[in-house]
Short mmCIF file of C-alpha atoms and ligand atoms in Angstrom, two decimals:
data_model
loop_
_atom_site.label_atom_id
_atom_site.label_comp_id
_atom_site.label_asym_id
_atom_site.label_seq_id
_atom_site.Cartn_x
_atom_site.Cartn_y
_atom_site.Cartn_z
CA MET A 12 -16.67 41.73 -38.23
CA ALA A 13 -19.65 39.46 -37.58
CA TRP A 14 -22.30 38.13 -39.95
CA LEU A 15 -24.84 40.90 -40.24
CA PRO A 16 -27.92 41.55 -42.35
CA CYS A 17 -26.65 43.37 -45.41
CA GLN A 18 -27.83 46.95 -45.56
CA VAL A 19 -25.47 48.16 -48.25
CA GLY A 20 -27.47 49.63 -51.13
CA ARG A 21 -25.92 47.45 -53.79
CA CYS A 22 -26.49 44.14 -51.96
CA TYR A 23 -29.69 42.21 -52.54
CA HIS A 24 -29.12 39.25 -50.23
CA GLY A 25 -30.94 39.24 -46.88
CA SER A 26 -27.81 38.27 -45.03
CA MET A 27 -24.24 37.97 -46.09
CA ARG A 28 -20.87 38.18 -44.47
CA LYS A 29 -19.75 41.80 -44.41
CA VAL A 30 -16.04 42.42 -44.42
CA TYR A 31 -14.92 46.00 -44.08
CA LEU A 32 -11.38 46.59 -45.31
CA ASP A 33 -11.61 50.30 -46.09
CA ASN A 34 -10.51 51.71 -42.74
CA ASN A 35 -8.30 54.37 -44.30
CA ALA A 36 -11.51 55.92 -45.70
CA THR A 37 -13.24 55.74 -42.33
CA SER A 38 -13.50 53.31 -39.44
CA PRO A 39 -16.37 52.07 -37.25
CA VAL A 40 -16.74 54.02 -34.01
CA ASP A 41 -15.66 51.98 -30.99
CA PRO A 42 -18.71 51.33 -28.74
CA ALA A 43 -16.65 52.55 -25.74
CA VAL A 44 -16.22 55.86 -27.59
CA VAL A 45 -19.98 56.15 -28.24
CA GLU A 46 -20.65 55.44 -24.57
CA GLU A 47 -18.29 58.18 -23.46
CA MET A 48 -19.78 60.69 -25.93
CA THR A 49 -23.47 60.04 -25.23
CA PRO A 50 -23.94 62.13 -22.05
CA TYR A 51 -22.60 65.19 -23.87
CA PHE A 52 -25.54 65.21 -26.28
CA VAL A 53 -28.35 65.11 -23.74
CA GLU A 54 -27.32 65.70 -20.11
CA ASP A 55 -24.05 67.61 -20.24
CA PHE A 56 -24.93 69.47 -23.41
CA GLY A 57 -23.62 72.86 -22.25
CA ASN A 58 -21.60 75.30 -24.28
CA ALA A 59 -17.99 74.92 -23.12
CA SER A 60 -17.70 78.73 -23.02
CA SER A 61 -20.65 79.23 -20.63
CA ILE A 62 -19.93 80.11 -17.04
CA HIS A 63 -22.72 78.05 -15.43
CA THR A 64 -22.37 74.41 -14.34
CA PHE A 65 -23.60 73.02 -17.67
CA GLY A 66 -20.84 74.96 -19.41
CA GLN A 67 -18.22 74.01 -16.85
CA ARG A 68 -18.96 70.31 -17.24
CA ALA A 69 -18.59 70.62 -21.00
CA ARG A 70 -15.35 72.58 -20.52
CA ALA A 71 -13.97 69.96 -18.12
CA ALA A 72 -14.71 67.18 -20.63
CA THR A 73 -13.09 69.18 -23.44
CA GLU A 74 -9.96 69.74 -21.38
CA GLU A 75 -9.77 66.09 -20.38
CA ALA A 76 -9.91 65.14 -24.07
CA ARG A 77 -7.21 67.71 -24.84
CA GLY A 78 -4.99 66.08 -22.21
CA ARG A 79 -5.58 62.65 -23.74
CA VAL A 80 -4.66 63.82 -27.24
CA ALA A 81 -1.57 65.61 -25.88
CA ARG A 82 -0.43 62.48 -24.02
CA VAL A 83 -0.45 60.39 -27.20
CA LEU A 84 1.70 63.00 -28.96
CA GLY A 85 3.97 63.48 -25.94
CA THR A 86 3.19 67.18 -25.68
CA LYS A 87 1.33 69.78 -23.62
CA PRO A 88 -2.49 70.13 -23.73
CA GLY A 89 -2.19 73.86 -24.54
CA GLU A 90 -0.65 72.95 -27.90
CA ILE A 91 -3.73 71.03 -29.09
CA VAL A 92 -6.38 72.87 -31.15
CA PHE A 93 -9.64 71.03 -31.86
CA THR A 94 -10.95 71.26 -35.43
CA SER A 95 -13.65 69.72 -37.61
CA GLY A 96 -11.27 67.05 -38.94
CA GLY A 97 -8.14 66.32 -40.93
CA THR A 98 -9.11 68.61 -43.81
CA GLU A 99 -9.53 71.64 -41.58
CA SER A 100 -6.33 70.83 -39.67
CA ASP A 101 -4.35 70.64 -42.94
CA ASN A 102 -5.91 73.84 -44.31
CA THR A 103 -5.25 75.70 -41.05
CA ALA A 104 -1.65 74.52 -40.77
CA VAL A 105 -0.60 75.26 -44.35
CA ARG A 106 -2.54 78.47 -44.93
CA GLY A 107 -2.19 79.72 -41.36
CA VAL A 108 1.61 79.45 -41.30
CA ALA A 109 2.15 80.61 -44.90
CA CYS A 110 0.05 83.73 -44.43
CA GLN A 111 1.57 84.56 -41.05
CA LEU A 112 5.14 84.27 -42.38
CA ARG A 113 4.56 85.88 -45.77
CA SER A 114 6.81 88.84 -44.93
CA ARG A 115 9.72 86.39 -44.35
CA GLY A 116 9.31 84.43 -47.57
CA ASN A 117 6.80 83.05 -50.04
CA HIS A 118 8.05 79.52 -50.70
CA ILE A 119 6.43 76.26 -49.52
CA VAL A 120 7.80 72.74 -50.05
CA THR A 121 5.43 69.78 -50.10
CA THR A 122 5.11 66.48 -52.00
CA GLN A 123 3.05 65.24 -54.93
CA VAL A 124 1.53 62.48 -52.79
CA GLU A 125 -0.14 64.61 -50.12
CA HIS A 126 -3.86 64.39 -49.42
CA PRO A 127 -5.94 66.89 -51.45
CA ALA A 128 -6.49 68.85 -48.21
CA VAL A 129 -2.82 69.91 -48.42
CA LEU A 130 -2.48 69.96 -52.21
CA SER A 131 -5.57 72.13 -52.81
CA THR A 132 -4.52 74.56 -50.09
CA CYS A 133 -1.09 74.86 -51.72
CA LYS A 134 -2.71 75.39 -55.14
CA SER A 135 -4.88 78.18 -53.78
CA LEU A 136 -1.83 79.80 -52.14
CA GLU A 137 -0.07 79.72 -55.53
CA ASN A 138 -2.90 81.92 -56.82
CA GLU A 139 -2.13 84.30 -53.98
CA GLY A 140 1.54 84.72 -54.90
CA PHE A 141 3.21 81.83 -53.11
CA ARG A 142 5.68 79.55 -54.89
CA VAL A 143 5.19 75.87 -54.12
CA THR A 144 7.60 72.99 -54.84
CA TYR A 145 5.80 69.65 -55.14
CA LEU A 146 8.51 67.03 -54.56
CA GLY A 147 8.28 63.76 -56.46
CA VAL A 148 8.63 60.36 -54.78
CA ASP A 149 10.38 57.07 -55.60
CA ARG A 150 8.59 53.92 -56.80
CA GLU A 151 7.84 53.05 -53.18
CA GLY A 152 6.11 56.39 -52.58
CA ARG A 153 8.80 58.00 -50.43
CA VAL A 154 10.29 61.46 -50.75
CA SER A 155 14.07 61.86 -51.04
CA LEU A 156 15.89 63.92 -48.42
CA SER A 157 18.41 65.21 -50.96
CA ASP A 158 15.55 66.42 -53.23
CA LEU A 159 14.09 68.19 -50.23
CA GLU A 160 17.41 69.76 -49.32
CA GLN A 161 17.85 71.03 -52.86
CA ALA A 162 14.35 72.47 -52.97
CA ILE A 163 14.84 74.60 -49.84
CA SER A 164 15.60 78.25 -50.57
CA PRO A 165 16.07 81.33 -48.37
CA GLU A 166 12.37 82.12 -49.06
CA THR A 167 11.14 78.75 -47.73
CA VAL A 168 8.84 79.31 -44.76
CA LEU A 169 7.01 75.99 -44.58
CA ILE A 170 7.63 72.29 -45.31
CA SER A 171 4.55 70.06 -45.31
CA VAL A 172 5.21 66.33 -45.75
CA MET A 173 2.71 63.68 -44.65
CA HIS A 174 3.75 61.03 -42.13
CA ALA A 175 2.10 57.97 -43.72
CA ASN A 176 0.48 57.90 -47.12
CA ASN A 177 -3.23 57.06 -47.15
CA GLU A 178 -3.19 55.08 -50.41
CA VAL A 179 -0.10 52.90 -50.10
CA GLY A 180 0.86 53.28 -46.43
CA SER A 181 4.49 54.24 -47.06
CA ILE A 182 6.06 56.17 -44.18
CA HIS A 183 8.14 59.25 -44.96
CA PRO A 184 11.42 59.98 -43.08
CA ILE A 185 9.69 62.56 -40.91
CA GLY A 186 12.38 62.71 -38.21
CA GLN A 187 15.09 63.69 -40.70
CA ILE A 188 12.75 66.16 -42.40
CA GLY A 189 11.94 67.73 -39.02
CA GLU A 190 15.64 68.04 -38.25
CA MET A 191 16.36 69.62 -41.63
CA ALA A 192 13.53 72.13 -41.17
CA ARG A 193 14.36 73.02 -37.55
CA SER A 194 18.05 73.57 -38.28
CA ARG A 195 17.10 76.07 -41.00
CA GLY A 196 14.38 77.87 -39.03
CA ILE A 197 11.63 76.55 -41.36
CA VAL A 198 8.24 75.54 -39.92
CA PHE A 199 7.45 71.84 -40.42
CA HIS A 200 3.90 70.48 -40.72
CA THR A 201 3.03 66.82 -41.05
CA ASP A 202 -0.35 65.29 -41.91
CA ALA A 203 -0.44 62.33 -39.50
CA VAL A 204 -4.10 61.49 -40.14
CA GLN A 205 -3.23 57.91 -41.11
CA SER A 206 -0.49 57.24 -38.58
CA VAL A 207 -1.44 58.83 -35.28
CA GLY A 208 -2.53 56.27 -32.68
CA LYS A 209 -1.31 53.47 -34.92
CA ILE A 210 2.48 53.68 -34.76
CA PRO A 211 4.40 55.12 -31.80
CA PHE A 212 6.06 58.53 -32.11
CA GLY A 213 6.31 61.85 -30.30
CA VAL A 214 6.23 65.33 -31.81
CA ASP A 215 9.37 66.51 -29.97
CA GLU A 216 11.49 63.53 -30.96
CA LEU A 217 10.56 64.06 -34.63
CA GLN A 218 10.89 67.88 -34.41
CA ILE A 219 7.38 68.44 -35.72
CA ASP A 220 5.91 71.96 -35.42
CA LEU A 221 2.34 71.22 -36.57
CA LEU A 222 0.54 67.89 -36.93
CA SER A 223 -2.93 67.03 -38.28
CA ILE A 224 -5.24 64.44 -36.71
CA SER A 225 -8.64 63.11 -37.78
CA SER A 226 -10.84 61.22 -35.32
CA HIS A 227 -12.76 58.99 -37.74
CA LYS A 228 -9.63 57.20 -38.94
CA LEU A 229 -9.07 55.74 -35.47
CA HIS A 230 -12.54 54.53 -34.42
CA GLY A 231 -13.71 57.97 -33.29
CA PRO A 232 -16.62 60.04 -34.65
CA LYS A 233 -16.57 61.88 -37.98
CA GLY A 234 -16.37 65.67 -38.20
CA VAL A 235 -13.80 66.23 -35.48
CA GLY A 236 -10.03 66.37 -35.44
CA ALA A 237 -7.13 68.24 -33.95
CA LEU A 238 -4.10 70.24 -34.91
CA TYR A 239 -0.98 70.16 -32.78
CA VAL A 240 0.68 73.60 -32.93
CA ARG A 241 3.99 74.00 -31.09
CA SER A 242 3.59 76.91 -28.68
CA ASP A 243 6.03 79.27 -30.41
CA VAL A 244 4.82 78.62 -33.97
CA PRO A 245 3.18 81.68 -35.50
CA MET A 246 -0.13 80.90 -37.21
CA THR A 247 -3.01 82.99 -38.51
CA PRO A 248 -6.34 81.31 -37.64
CA LEU A 249 -8.52 80.11 -40.50
CA MET A 250 -11.81 80.44 -38.64
CA LEU A 251 -12.57 83.88 -37.25
CA GLY A 252 -15.14 84.72 -34.61
CA GLY A 253 -15.11 84.12 -30.85
CA SER A 254 -12.07 83.49 -28.71
CA HIS A 255 -12.41 79.69 -28.63
CA GLU A 256 -9.38 77.42 -28.60
CA ARG A 257 -7.10 80.23 -27.35
CA ARG A 258 -8.09 82.32 -30.40
CA ARG A 259 -6.66 79.74 -32.78
CA ARG A 260 -10.01 78.33 -34.02
CA ALA A 261 -13.27 80.21 -33.55
CA GLY A 262 -16.56 78.33 -33.21
CA THR A 263 -18.47 76.60 -30.42
CA GLU A 264 -16.60 73.40 -29.59
CA ASN A 265 -18.12 70.09 -30.73
CA VAL A 266 -18.00 68.72 -27.19
CA PRO A 267 -19.35 65.17 -27.83
CA GLY A 268 -17.03 64.86 -30.85
CA ILE A 269 -14.03 66.13 -28.89
CA VAL A 270 -14.81 63.71 -26.05
CA GLY A 271 -15.03 60.92 -28.65
CA LEU A 272 -11.70 61.90 -30.20
CA GLY A 273 -10.03 61.93 -26.77
CA LYS A 274 -11.38 58.49 -25.91
CA ALA A 275 -10.48 57.09 -29.35
CA MET A 276 -6.92 58.39 -28.96
CA GLN A 277 -6.62 56.89 -25.49
CA ILE A 278 -7.84 53.47 -26.66
CA ALA A 279 -5.58 53.60 -29.72
CA GLN A 280 -2.60 54.35 -27.48
CA ASP A 281 -3.44 51.49 -25.11
CA ARG A 282 -3.81 49.01 -27.98
CA MET A 283 -0.97 50.21 -30.19
CA GLU A 284 1.25 47.22 -29.58
CA ASP A 285 -1.58 44.83 -30.38
CA PHE A 286 -2.39 46.86 -33.49
CA ASN A 287 1.16 46.67 -34.70
CA GLN A 288 1.52 42.94 -34.14
CA ARG A 289 -1.92 41.42 -34.72
CA VAL A 290 -3.06 43.70 -37.53
CA GLN A 291 0.25 43.46 -39.34
CA ALA A 292 0.07 39.65 -39.13
CA LEU A 293 -3.44 39.78 -40.64
CA ARG A 294 -2.32 42.18 -43.38
CA ASP A 295 0.63 39.93 -44.18
CA ARG A 296 -1.63 36.86 -44.26
CA LEU A 297 -3.93 38.68 -46.69
CA GLU A 298 -1.10 39.92 -48.88
CA THR A 299 0.81 36.63 -48.99
CA GLY A 300 -2.43 34.76 -49.66
CA ILE A 301 -3.33 37.02 -52.58
CA LEU A 302 0.13 37.00 -54.14
CA GLY A 303 0.38 33.23 -53.65
CA THR A 304 -2.96 32.28 -55.19
CA ILE A 305 -3.72 34.94 -57.78
CA PRO A 306 -1.33 35.29 -60.72
CA ASP A 307 -0.31 38.72 -62.02
CA THR A 308 -0.68 40.55 -58.73
CA VAL A 309 1.84 43.05 -57.42
CA VAL A 310 2.05 45.13 -54.23
CA ASN A 311 2.40 48.89 -54.67
CA GLY A 312 4.72 50.58 -52.18
CA GLY A 313 5.38 47.25 -50.46
CA THR A 314 9.03 47.61 -49.53
CA GLY A 315 10.61 49.83 -46.89
CA ARG A 316 8.77 51.30 -43.90
CA ARG A 317 5.04 51.07 -44.33
CA MET A 318 1.92 51.17 -42.15
CA PRO A 319 1.09 47.74 -40.71
CA HIS A 320 -2.57 47.75 -41.80
CA VAL A 321 -2.40 48.79 -45.46
CA SER A 322 -1.86 46.80 -48.63
CA ASN A 323 -2.24 48.31 -52.09
CA ILE A 324 -2.30 45.57 -54.72
CA SER A 325 -2.67 45.72 -58.52
CA PHE A 326 -4.60 42.87 -60.17
CA LEU A 327 -3.05 43.22 -63.61
CA GLY A 328 -5.44 43.10 -66.55
CA LEU A 329 -8.43 44.21 -64.46
CA GLU A 330 -10.02 47.57 -63.73
CA GLY A 331 -9.77 48.30 -60.00
CA GLU A 332 -13.23 49.94 -60.01
CA ALA A 333 -14.84 46.84 -61.56
CA LEU A 334 -13.15 44.57 -59.02
CA LEU A 335 -14.25 46.86 -56.18
CA ILE A 336 -17.89 46.55 -57.30
CA ALA A 337 -17.63 42.78 -57.77
CA LEU A 338 -16.25 42.48 -54.21
CA ASP A 339 -18.97 44.75 -52.88
CA PHE A 340 -21.54 42.27 -54.22
CA GLN A 341 -19.83 39.65 -52.06
CA GLY A 342 -19.99 41.90 -48.99
CA ILE A 343 -16.35 42.99 -49.09
CA ALA A 344 -15.59 46.73 -48.89
CA VAL A 345 -12.27 47.92 -50.30
CA SER A 346 -11.14 51.02 -52.17
CA THR A 347 -9.33 52.00 -55.32
CA GLY A 348 -7.54 54.87 -53.58
CA ALA A 349 -8.49 57.82 -51.45
CA ALA A 350 -12.20 57.93 -50.53
CA CYS A 351 -12.60 61.49 -51.74
CA SER A 352 -11.19 60.73 -55.19
CA SER A 353 -12.61 57.24 -55.70
CA GLY A 354 -15.67 57.51 -57.89
CA SER A 355 -14.02 60.27 -59.88
CA LEU A 356 -12.37 57.70 -62.23
CA GLN A 357 -9.24 59.84 -62.12
CA PRO A 358 -6.09 57.74 -61.93
CA SER A 359 -4.57 57.93 -58.44
CA HIS A 360 -2.23 60.94 -58.12
CA VAL A 361 -0.18 58.94 -55.61
CA LEU A 362 0.43 55.93 -57.89
CA GLN A 363 1.12 58.34 -60.77
CA ALA A 364 3.73 60.16 -58.69
CA MET A 365 5.32 56.75 -57.99
CA HIS A 366 5.80 56.39 -61.77
CA LEU A 367 3.82 53.16 -61.97
CA GLU A 368 2.60 52.02 -65.38
CA ARG A 369 -0.93 53.12 -66.29
CA SER A 370 -2.18 49.51 -66.43
CA ARG A 371 -0.87 48.93 -62.90
CA ILE A 372 -2.48 52.12 -61.60
CA GLN A 373 -5.87 51.25 -63.08
CA ALA A 374 -5.72 47.75 -61.59
CA ALA A 375 -4.99 48.89 -58.01
CA ILE A 376 -7.07 48.05 -54.96
CA ARG A 377 -6.38 49.29 -51.43
CA PHE A 378 -7.08 46.99 -48.49
CA SER A 379 -6.94 48.81 -45.14
CA LEU A 380 -7.50 46.83 -41.95
CA SER A 381 -8.22 47.99 -38.41
CA ARG A 382 -7.94 46.54 -34.94
CA MET A 383 -11.53 45.31 -35.44
CA SER A 384 -10.49 43.17 -38.44
CA THR A 385 -10.43 39.42 -37.81
CA GLN A 386 -8.78 36.34 -39.26
CA GLU A 387 -12.24 35.24 -40.50
CA ASP A 388 -12.47 38.52 -42.47
CA VAL A 389 -9.13 37.86 -44.13
CA ASP A 390 -9.95 34.21 -44.82
CA TYR A 391 -13.29 35.16 -46.40
CA VAL A 392 -11.44 37.53 -48.76
CA LEU A 393 -8.89 34.84 -49.56
CA GLU A 394 -11.72 32.39 -50.36
CA THR A 395 -13.69 34.85 -52.47
CA LEU A 396 -11.12 36.90 -54.30
CA PRO A 397 -9.32 34.27 -56.45
CA GLN A 398 -12.60 33.09 -58.04
CA THR A 399 -13.82 36.65 -58.54
CA VAL A 400 -10.58 37.71 -60.23
CA GLN A 401 -10.51 34.56 -62.39
CA ARG A 402 -14.14 35.07 -63.48
CA MET A 403 -13.47 38.69 -64.41
CA ARG A 404 -10.30 37.82 -66.29
CA ASP A 405 -12.12 35.02 -68.17
CA THR A 406 -14.94 37.40 -69.09
CA SER A 407 -12.59 40.02 -70.46
CA LEU A 408 -10.76 37.35 -72.48
CA GLU A 409 -14.08 36.17 -73.95
CA ARG A 410 -14.94 39.73 -74.93
CA LEU A 411 -11.67 40.00 -76.79
CA ARG A 412 -12.41 36.84 -78.83
N1 PLP B 18 -5.20 63.60 -44.68
C1 PLP B 18 -5.14 62.30 -44.98
C2 PLP B 18 -3.81 61.64 -45.17
C3 PLP B 18 -6.32 61.56 -45.13
O1 PLP B 18 -6.25 60.27 -45.44
C4 PLP B 18 -7.55 62.22 -44.94
C5 PLP B 18 -8.81 61.51 -45.14
O2 PLP B 18 -8.90 60.56 -45.91
C6 PLP B 18 -7.55 63.58 -44.61
C7 PLP B 18 -6.35 64.25 -44.49
C8 PLP B 18 -8.84 64.34 -44.39
O3 PLP B 18 -9.40 64.03 -43.13
P1 PLP B 18 -10.95 64.29 -42.84
O4 PLP B 18 -11.71 63.24 -43.53
O5 PLP B 18 -11.06 64.19 -41.34
O6 PLP B 18 -11.26 65.66 -43.31
#
């Protein structure tokens, strides 16, 4: 990103290079997305359920966006339900299927590394009489298929395993999980908030029944998302009211947001190859540069299949939070884990589930790039970070003396 006047609250300098490497928390909206959304705030502002021309124009735009989302997933538009984001999609999928299938069984299988949107929904279902198995993961953050197989019981009605992890980027063997679920008549949901539009896949090929999407992770607006629901999957709606979204999600559609999501998905699809090559090369340059110049650094979840834009690195001997703040002063935005849990000073539940040592968990920083990241961004981090880490390590040594 370019040199911009610094407007971040903590920065005091009039101008400073700003490098945003926290795209798994949220990403800047693509100007082409904003352009496509704008008419739906002021000119074509109709309610998509209204019969008049204003309403019809809004409906047409909503359906075009639905088609765009469906194309990326390789499915039919009628299987896409628009929601307020990844959290609502996860809640709807897990709760909606569990409650609908309660008479068939009360067991859900998920993993310990899911986003809180899935974990909290599972916890609340436990209070309502469901039994939930939270599968552990290996040191690379991946679930084991044999553990999953063993966990399945005749009462299992739902398996929910995320596609790519938001903190470390590890990719779960979703295709094999889908196959295992389908062959046993179990519904399979995957949270693909961090993978959709970034790596190529189709819902049919991976035998996915439900899939969560969030627009703001792929250069679309915040507060809008989608849930893919295979046409024959039974699901109780979470939101009750009007007959919107084929009675699967009540509430007046967020037309500008939906248009933005559709456009963001289309652009992501068109640029996926570039994303996979260019962004991975930048991530690798960043990672190799850090490991090569800063002693006592280690990548978390770095081997096996992983998202091309994520690097989670522990700077041993430092507190990740302190390093995050020091980098923020230099105009560099990173994260210590998931956006919703950073600030809570709770150790990352994902790194804990990976059985990493406490000192390594506390020292972790997540760098997440996007297609808007540049080589200059990476080089600025590589110039700044070694001195910052050295200064902080020297200071903590002095304190110990
Ligand atoms: N699932 C995953 C894996 C995420 O990373 C996030 C957001 O960080 C969500 C769900 C929630 O999405 P939203 O912010 O759109 O509610």
